[in-house]
Amino acid sequence: MAKNSEDRFKKIIAHAKEYGFVFQSSELYDGLSAVYDYGQNGVELKNNIKDYWWKSMVQYHENIVGLDSAIFMHPRTWKASGHLDAFNDPMIDNKDSKKRYRADDLIEEHMEKLQGKIDKEVKKARKRFGEDFDEEKFLATNERVVKYKEQIESINNRLVKALEDENLGELKQLIDDLEIVDPVSGTKNWTDVRQFNLMFDTRLGSLSDDSNKVYLRPETAQGIFVNYLNVQKTGRMKIPFGIAQIGKAFRNEIVARQFIFRMREFEQMEMQYFVRPGTEMDWFEYWKNERVKWHRSLGIPDEYYKLYEHENLAHYANAAYDIEFAYPMGFKELEGIHSRTDFDLSAHQEYSGRKVQYYDPETQESYVPYVVETSIGLDRLFLSVLSYAYEEEKLDDGSERIVMKIPPFLAPIKVAVFPLVRKDGLPEKAREIINGLKYDYNCHYEEKDAIGKRYRRHDAIGTPYCITVDHQTLDDNTVTIRERDSMKQDRIPIDNISPIVWERLRENRG
Ligand code: ATP
């Protein structure tokens, strides 16, 4: 069962800080809202996730290559991509609490509440009817449920239409009609709904007039689009082919809550796949399935993932799926799979005045390729791993431990080596073992506190193996190896450590 609750979320955030995974940015100055720093263990986990994604995309596919484009781009890029005109969120303020919200979020939350009422009715009825309960029939016939469903549908239709038409007055009307109150002040004292552009801007060079205005990229994708011909030509790539990139993106989010789920500076891992026009839906299906498979290869159970098909599409897309994850605060978007048509490339062709067509040697035609993209937030993936992994366990002896069941190949530290005591040559032997392993695995040496405490510290950061060096080691070159999840300990020759760890790290990889 997926584990979620607000309380659990708070514990995970506290744990992430206590064990050097994630710190609030500029905490010394009371923090900067929705900006975070990754600590000594966080950076390792983050790098391991990046590495796995990069290998899965670039190393395992002969027709996908990488790119590292700059954060700053020519400002016309954002005119062409539509971000200057359309990368807006509708915002609304409550005059009493002075809090700002996304208008569409308020309405969606209202629909979620109605859905919650339906779920409650179903639960009650299941209890009442026991084994004879026919959920489908109940959902179709129960008066109250049917009424809630009709309400949800009608609200959703109005919301989708208002967003499509950018009708801010209608969004406000919906909030009024539904009598939505501010969760903080409890009042309906709302301002009008206004558009808010999410891009950060700054100035290039020393002049401060508008002609030098540049933007911090809100997505990494545009760096790929404007380079696609450079890569295609210099890499002699044939369609279909992909370009993958990992990099920072910036969005001035209106509501920036929920820890590293919604940040103003974050990292994206995107892959744009260039295809022949007319084949994009097949590739869209293909990448949707591939990405779901990839998530499964992390070893997190299927019930943590859900696919959601978008009705309200971004300005560049003709089809879109989200892969949602069961975060502690509920199912939320982790990754987007988008069919972006030729929207971006055609726009860059128009705005730059340069041809960006591909000559297809097979069909002997030139065309602007269509694009299917997979776009995942690295920080959201990090949070999914962290929130799945966090476990409070009651042990047989009555004690408790917090163990991070991070998939072993992603764990920040793979092997911790402990001398039983700080004398008799045991520390030297432990360091000798680390020296034999450190070129292959991130290892950690610890000699402070009793062994039990050292185990707990490494459980709390997800280290899959702890090795203890004792006096017997000096006689016969054996050590004890303790496995994180089972806590089982075995005595093994030092030479076997590396193959055992290697075997375990390969387990999850699809
Ligand atoms: P949302 O609806 O949650 O705002 P989005 O649909 O705007 O997300 P995309 O533009 O599709 O997101 O971006 C691709 C991916 O980038 C998302 O699936 C998500 O993982 C990540 N992402 C987007 N915005 C943020 C953010 N503010 N903080 C962290 N990750 C983000």
XYZ file of C-alpha atoms and ligand atoms in Angstrom:
541
model
C 0.000 0.000 0.000
C 1.260 3.431 -0.896
C 1.991 5.367 2.262
C 0.692 8.886 2.475
C -0.221 11.438 5.075
C 0.698 14.956 6.075
C 2.287 13.665 9.237
C 4.512 11.286 7.320
C 5.498 14.108 4.985
C 6.610 16.265 7.918
C 8.732 13.423 9.255
C 10.373 12.892 5.865
C 11.226 16.590 5.568
C 12.722 16.588 9.074
C 14.651 13.393 8.337
C 15.962 14.821 5.048
C 17.411 17.734 6.985
C 18.752 15.754 9.936
C 20.628 13.317 7.715
C 22.092 15.737 5.180
C 19.788 15.116 2.233
C 18.015 18.465 1.776
C 18.432 21.853 3.470
C 16.360 24.993 3.042
C 18.374 27.455 0.958
C 19.960 30.332 2.927
C 18.603 28.953 6.172
C 21.024 31.191 8.019
C 18.954 34.147 6.795
C 15.638 32.442 7.582
C 15.504 30.723 4.227
C 14.462 31.522 0.676
C 11.024 30.314 -0.243
C 10.849 27.255 -2.539
C 14.617 27.059 -3.009
C 16.568 24.145 -1.532
C 20.120 22.869 -1.227
C 21.182 19.243 -1.353
C 23.472 18.099 1.444
C 26.227 15.514 1.540
C 23.897 12.539 1.154
C 21.362 14.333 -1.024
C 23.908 15.209 -3.668
C 25.020 11.558 -3.895
C 21.455 10.300 -4.264
C 20.706 13.017 -6.807
C 23.826 12.209 -8.842
C 22.989 8.500 -8.805
C 19.464 9.212 -10.074
C 20.848 11.462 -12.819
C 23.398 8.852 -13.773
C 20.768 6.121 -14.047
C 18.448 8.292 -16.171
C 21.331 9.397 -18.397
C 22.520 5.836 -18.956
C 18.975 4.636 -19.632
C 18.510 7.315 -22.255
C 21.908 7.903 -23.827
C 24.010 4.826 -23.161
C 21.283 2.228 -23.732
C 19.920 3.787 -26.954
C 22.136 4.063 -30.001
C 19.936 6.807 -31.503
C 19.817 9.107 -28.455
C 22.641 11.522 -27.679
C 23.192 14.099 -24.960
C 23.467 17.872 -24.806
C 24.315 20.490 -22.208
C 22.941 23.827 -23.356
C 23.187 27.155 -21.506
C 20.558 28.450 -19.104
C 20.474 31.845 -20.844
C 19.144 31.850 -24.372
C 18.413 34.558 -26.908
C 15.207 36.248 -25.688
C 13.452 35.621 -29.002
C 13.566 31.919 -28.137
C 10.853 32.550 -25.566
C 8.750 34.629 -27.916
C 8.905 31.802 -30.463
C 8.235 29.046 -27.933
C 5.153 30.889 -26.678
C 6.455 31.189 -23.125
C 6.485 34.994 -23.157
C 2.812 35.156 -24.080
C 1.388 31.959 -22.695
C 3.497 30.635 -19.811
C 1.114 32.088 -17.290
C -0.793 30.807 -14.335
C -4.065 32.424 -13.272
C -3.642 33.808 -9.759
C -6.055 35.152 -7.191
C -5.470 36.803 -3.811
C -7.567 36.635 -0.693
C -7.900 40.190 0.643
C -8.134 39.097 4.272
C -5.307 36.572 4.571
C -3.224 38.290 1.825
C -2.426 34.790 0.566
C -2.037 34.123 -3.136
C -3.400 31.037 -4.875
C -3.595 29.527 -8.326
C -7.225 29.967 -9.326
C -7.321 26.621 -11.164
C -5.840 24.859 -8.108
C -8.614 26.213 -5.866
C -11.221 24.849 -8.267
C -9.451 21.507 -8.657
C -9.237 21.146 -4.879
C -12.979 21.753 -4.700
C -13.521 18.919 -7.202
C -11.209 16.675 -5.184
C -13.379 17.326 -2.129
C -16.460 16.221 -4.070
C -14.574 13.125 -5.214
C -13.709 12.512 -1.549
C -17.421 12.524 -0.752
C -18.041 9.895 -3.448
C -15.235 7.736 -2.027
C -16.783 8.026 1.422
C -20.199 6.913 0.145
C -18.583 3.916 -1.566
C -16.747 2.981 1.607
C -19.921 3.194 3.664
C -21.898 1.124 1.164
C -19.192 -1.512 0.938
C -19.347 -1.898 4.700
C -23.143 -2.157 4.607
C -23.459 -4.632 1.719
C -20.347 -6.680 2.421
C -19.575 -9.310 -0.199
C -22.649 -8.494 -2.321
C -21.426 -4.968 -2.998
C -21.407 -4.101 -6.681
C -19.318 -0.923 -6.902
C -19.992 -0.223 -10.566
C -23.744 -0.424 -10.086
C -23.567 1.683 -6.938
C -21.595 4.417 -8.718
C -24.102 4.456 -11.566
C -27.281 4.464 -9.490
C -26.807 5.953 -6.025
C -28.564 9.294 -6.059
C -26.053 11.208 -3.991
C -23.074 9.807 -5.901
C -24.678 10.575 -9.259
C -25.303 14.145 -8.103
C -21.655 14.607 -7.022
C -20.432 13.120 -10.281
C -22.599 15.501 -12.300
C -21.302 18.416 -10.255
C -17.678 17.402 -10.856
C -18.271 17.003 -14.569
C -19.976 20.346 -14.927
C -17.252 22.164 -12.923
C -14.546 20.445 -14.942
C -16.168 21.428 -18.238
C -16.364 25.050 -17.159
C -12.768 24.990 -15.880
C -11.324 23.441 -19.046
C -13.208 25.893 -21.251
C -12.229 28.902 -19.139
C -8.548 27.899 -19.259
C -8.685 27.225 -22.992
C -10.334 30.580 -23.671
C -8.115 32.303 -21.078
C -11.353 33.629 -19.649
C -10.232 34.985 -16.272
C -13.660 36.433 -15.481
C -15.207 32.978 -15.794
C -12.572 31.516 -13.452
C -13.505 34.136 -10.856
C -17.191 33.418 -11.453
C -16.568 29.698 -10.840
C -14.825 30.459 -7.548
C -17.780 32.657 -6.554
C -20.409 30.146 -7.724
C -18.757 27.288 -5.841
C -18.475 29.508 -2.778
C -14.834 28.582 -2.340
C -13.339 30.003 0.836
C -9.714 30.746 1.598
C -8.399 27.888 3.777
C -6.467 30.426 5.883
C -8.942 33.270 6.506
C -12.095 31.275 5.838
C -13.541 34.179 3.808
C -14.720 34.616 0.218
C -13.151 38.063 -0.054
C -11.260 37.471 -3.331
C -9.558 39.812 -5.797
C -10.088 39.361 -9.543
C -8.143 36.616 -11.279
C -5.018 37.849 -13.057
C -2.426 36.207 -15.311
C 1.041 35.810 -13.881
C 4.036 34.976 -16.107
C 6.257 32.375 -14.479
C 9.552 33.345 -16.120
C 12.313 35.078 -14.172
C 14.133 37.808 -16.049
C 17.444 39.556 -15.606
C 19.830 41.749 -17.619
C 22.781 40.659 -19.721
C 25.814 42.988 -19.601
C 26.012 46.360 -17.898
C 23.146 48.262 -19.547
C 19.901 48.135 -17.670
C 17.437 48.901 -20.459
C 14.923 46.438 -21.768
C 16.948 45.535 -24.851
C 19.285 43.488 -22.642
C 16.550 41.547 -20.921
C 17.142 37.798 -20.805
C 15.249 35.022 -19.085
C 16.228 32.121 -16.912
C 14.949 29.172 -18.913
C 11.656 27.743 -17.610
C 12.349 24.408 -19.334
C 15.459 22.763 -20.751
C 13.666 21.680 -23.937
C 14.253 24.888 -25.909
C 18.034 24.421 -25.708
C 17.491 21.107 -27.470
C 15.190 22.545 -30.136
C 17.535 25.338 -31.158
C 20.438 22.862 -31.311
C 18.646 20.005 -33.014
C 20.139 20.670 -36.446
C 23.643 21.145 -35.014
C 23.401 17.759 -33.344
C 21.681 16.092 -36.303
C 24.294 17.296 -38.777
C 27.454 16.844 -36.687
C 26.269 13.500 -35.300
C 24.832 12.395 -38.679
C 21.665 11.383 -36.862
C 18.806 9.783 -38.791
C 15.183 10.243 -37.811
C 13.895 8.929 -35.468
C 16.516 10.139 -33.002
C 16.567 11.736 -29.576
C 18.510 14.386 -27.660
C 18.647 14.166 -23.879
C 19.562 16.859 -21.420
C 19.750 17.351 -17.665
C 19.776 20.894 -16.374
C 18.369 23.631 -14.208
C 15.061 25.311 -14.956
C 13.438 28.259 -13.183
C 9.803 29.131 -12.608
C 8.434 31.857 -10.416
C 5.704 29.589 -9.052
C 2.739 31.397 -7.493
C 2.204 28.857 -4.794
C 5.435 27.278 -3.761
C 4.681 24.773 -1.059
C 5.326 21.099 -0.615
C 9.068 21.007 -0.084
C 11.049 20.023 -3.188
C 7.889 19.092 -5.100
C 7.348 22.654 -6.325
C 10.493 24.743 -6.405
C 11.422 28.013 -8.053
C 14.815 26.632 -9.091
C 14.776 22.974 -10.026
C 16.313 20.440 -12.345
C 14.744 18.723 -15.326
C 15.745 15.606 -17.214
C 14.238 15.889 -20.659
C 14.496 13.922 -23.860
C 13.145 15.201 -27.150
C 12.570 12.524 -29.752
C 12.415 13.747 -33.360
C 10.116 11.735 -35.604
C 8.583 11.717 -39.067
C 5.263 13.669 -39.160
C 2.342 11.275 -38.938
C 4.234 8.757 -36.764
C 4.121 10.870 -33.590
C 1.186 9.067 -31.969
C 2.937 5.691 -32.278
C 6.060 7.160 -30.706
C 3.986 8.863 -28.044
C 2.545 5.453 -27.074
C 6.016 3.914 -27.247
C 7.613 6.457 -24.907
C 4.699 6.393 -22.521
C 5.200 2.632 -22.084
C 8.994 2.883 -21.957
C 8.886 5.480 -19.215
C 6.441 3.468 -17.132
C 8.775 0.465 -17.490
C 11.710 2.617 -16.422
C 9.944 3.693 -13.242
C 9.167 0.063 -12.475
C 12.856 -0.778 -12.812
C 13.537 1.347 -9.736
C 11.931 -1.365 -7.629
C 9.096 0.802 -6.245
C 5.767 -1.134 -6.380
C 3.290 -0.462 -9.216
C 0.599 0.917 -6.934
C 2.736 4.031 -6.403
C 2.221 5.060 -10.037
C -0.794 6.235 -11.969
C -1.186 7.495 -15.538
C -3.245 10.607 -16.081
C -4.307 11.786 -19.519
C -4.488 15.569 -19.947
C -7.606 17.235 -21.243
C -6.334 20.737 -20.735
C -3.230 20.725 -22.957
C -0.234 23.079 -22.827
C 0.033 25.511 -25.718
C 2.512 23.288 -27.593
C 0.963 19.833 -27.185
C -1.598 17.699 -29.007
C -1.518 14.857 -26.476
C -0.090 14.529 -22.991
C 0.139 12.010 -20.197
C 1.429 12.486 -16.702
C 3.009 9.711 -14.734
C 1.769 10.467 -11.234
C 3.393 9.243 -8.042
C 1.778 8.543 -4.678
C 3.602 11.235 -2.698
C 2.838 11.609 1.010
C 0.407 14.411 0.020
C -1.364 12.245 -2.570
C -0.978 11.378 -6.264
C 0.850 14.197 -8.102
C 2.690 14.683 -11.392
C 6.174 13.217 -11.497
C 6.816 13.081 -15.238
C 5.128 14.407 -18.357
C 5.067 12.661 -21.745
C 4.082 15.175 -24.412
C 3.439 15.052 -28.100
C 4.687 18.559 -29.011
C 3.959 18.297 -32.757
C 6.186 20.578 -34.879
C 5.080 23.558 -32.778
C 8.491 24.535 -31.407
C 10.662 23.826 -34.436
C 8.253 25.580 -36.818
C 8.097 28.577 -34.512
C 11.904 28.794 -34.350
C 11.990 28.542 -38.137
C 9.570 31.437 -38.397
C 11.181 33.669 -35.741
C 14.787 33.047 -36.781
C 14.120 33.148 -40.502
C 16.341 30.050 -40.897
C 15.240 26.684 -42.208
C 15.256 23.913 -39.612
C 14.082 21.172 -41.958
C 15.411 17.656 -42.018
C 16.128 15.894 -45.290
C 14.871 12.341 -45.006
C 17.003 10.096 -47.233
C 14.398 7.323 -47.056
C 11.423 9.310 -48.297
C 13.605 11.844 -50.132
C 11.571 14.675 -48.612
C 12.421 17.638 -46.410
C 10.212 18.341 -43.449
C 10.105 19.849 -39.973
C 10.171 16.841 -37.620
C 7.514 16.213 -34.995
C 8.613 15.851 -31.404
C 7.649 13.523 -28.577
C 9.179 14.492 -25.252
C 9.649 12.844 -21.908
C 10.149 15.393 -19.159
C 10.818 14.539 -15.557
C 11.690 16.734 -12.616
C 14.829 15.395 -10.967
C 13.815 16.865 -7.617
C 10.368 15.267 -7.834
C 11.975 11.930 -8.625
C 14.299 12.447 -5.665
C 11.263 13.136 -3.460
C 9.496 10.028 -4.747
C 12.489 7.852 -3.866
C 12.861 9.507 -0.476
C 9.190 9.269 0.447
C 8.868 5.665 -0.684
C 12.056 4.689 1.146
C 11.303 6.199 4.559
C 10.213 3.518 6.976
C 9.805 3.386 10.741
C 10.275 -0.228 11.803
C 9.489 -1.917 15.079
C 12.090 -4.585 15.728
C 11.671 -7.955 17.466
C 13.534 -6.725 20.549
C 10.976 -3.907 20.976
C 13.282 -1.162 19.745
C 12.607 0.985 16.688
C 14.693 2.013 13.729
C 14.245 4.420 10.849
C 15.466 2.806 7.680
C 15.635 4.392 4.252
C 14.869 1.573 1.839
C 16.430 3.416 -1.067
C 16.922 1.134 -4.093
C 20.500 -0.043 -3.352
C 21.983 1.133 -6.657
C 20.797 4.672 -5.886
C 21.911 4.717 -2.238
C 24.291 7.619 -1.399
C 26.805 5.308 0.291
C 27.075 1.699 -0.819
C 29.394 0.281 1.821
C 30.204 1.484 5.336
C 33.241 -0.045 7.002
C 33.612 -0.081 10.797
C 36.517 -1.226 12.955
C 34.989 -2.892 16.022
C 37.369 -0.933 18.279
C 39.677 1.996 17.675
C 42.887 0.058 18.354
C 44.831 -3.187 17.750
C 45.289 -2.401 14.027
C 41.544 -2.673 13.261
C 41.198 0.925 11.933
C 44.138 0.326 9.600
C 42.565 -2.901 8.344
C 39.208 -1.141 7.796
C 40.917 1.598 5.776
C 42.749 -1.031 3.740
C 39.358 -2.574 2.859
C 37.976 0.813 1.842
C 41.027 1.441 -0.319
C 40.235 -1.763 -2.188
C 36.590 -0.797 -2.741
C 36.526 2.966 -3.157
C 37.259 3.043 -6.880
C 34.073 1.074 -7.526
C 31.744 2.192 -4.731
C 31.151 5.219 -2.569
C 32.369 3.969 0.850
C 32.328 5.459 4.297
C 34.591 4.865 7.292
C 33.177 5.175 10.818
C 34.745 4.380 14.153
C 32.713 6.488 16.602
C 30.079 4.953 18.959
C 29.007 1.370 19.462
C 28.457 -0.783 16.372
C 24.661 -0.770 16.910
C 24.566 3.019 16.737
C 26.694 3.030 13.627
C 24.274 0.571 11.971
C 21.350 2.866 12.832
C 23.069 5.886 11.339
C 23.584 4.033 8.082
C 20.051 2.596 8.092
C 18.866 6.196 8.296
C 20.683 7.165 5.101
C 19.982 3.906 3.282
C 23.462 2.302 3.132
C 22.810 -1.239 1.854
C 25.903 -2.844 3.427
C 27.877 -2.385 6.629
C 31.141 -4.237 7.086
C 32.625 -4.794 10.545
C 36.289 -5.520 11.045
C 37.086 -7.394 14.291
C 40.015 -9.268 15.783
C 39.215 -12.411 13.820
C 39.693 -10.373 10.634
C 43.374 -10.020 11.457
C 43.715 -13.812 11.736
C 41.691 -15.073 8.770
C 40.820 -12.068 6.558
C 37.077 -12.432 7.106
C 34.605 -9.720 8.111
C 30.913 -9.531 8.990
C 28.644 -8.067 6.372
C 25.248 -6.760 7.445
C 22.443 -6.197 4.985
C 20.277 -3.110 5.535
C 16.729 -4.434 4.993
C 16.980 -7.915 6.515
C 19.638 -6.858 9.069
C 21.125 -10.306 8.466
C 24.808 -10.666 9.236
C 27.205 -13.111 7.570
C 30.864 -13.802 7.969
C 32.607 -13.629 4.616
C 36.138 -13.370 3.217
C 37.181 -9.806 2.397
C 37.559 -10.810 -1.250
C 33.828 -11.587 -1.436
C 32.648 -8.096 -0.395
C 32.893 -6.578 -3.836
C 31.067 -9.361 -5.765
C 28.254 -9.456 -3.146
C 27.747 -5.700 -3.312
C 27.937 -5.755 -7.104
C 25.263 -8.461 -7.324
C 22.907 -6.553 -5.051
C 23.342 -3.280 -6.886
C 22.408 -4.878 -10.182
C 19.182 -6.368 -8.787
C 16.712 -3.579 -9.600
C 18.062 -2.418 -12.882
C 15.665 -3.245 -15.693
P 2.805 21.265 -12.588
O 1.486 21.035 -13.269
O 3.028 20.398 -11.372
O 3.128 22.710 -12.368
P 3.930 21.178 -15.184
O 2.896 20.378 -15.907
O 3.946 22.656 -15.334
O 3.910 20.783 -13.616
P 5.996 20.496 -17.016
O 6.056 21.831 -17.625
O 5.383 19.365 -17.765
O 5.334 20.604 -15.553
O 7.478 20.126 -16.560
C 8.015 18.823 -16.651
C 8.416 18.274 -15.309
O 9.216 19.197 -14.591
C 7.232 17.982 -14.389
O 6.689 16.712 -14.648
C 7.882 18.048 -13.021
O 8.455 16.801 -12.677
C 8.985 19.061 -13.196
N 8.597 20.360 -12.620
C 7.809 21.307 -13.173
N 7.691 22.366 -12.364
C 8.431 22.091 -11.257
C 8.722 22.808 -10.055
N 8.243 24.027 -9.840
N 9.516 22.216 -9.128
C 10.022 20.987 -9.338
N 9.790 20.265 -10.457
C 9.012 20.804 -11.419
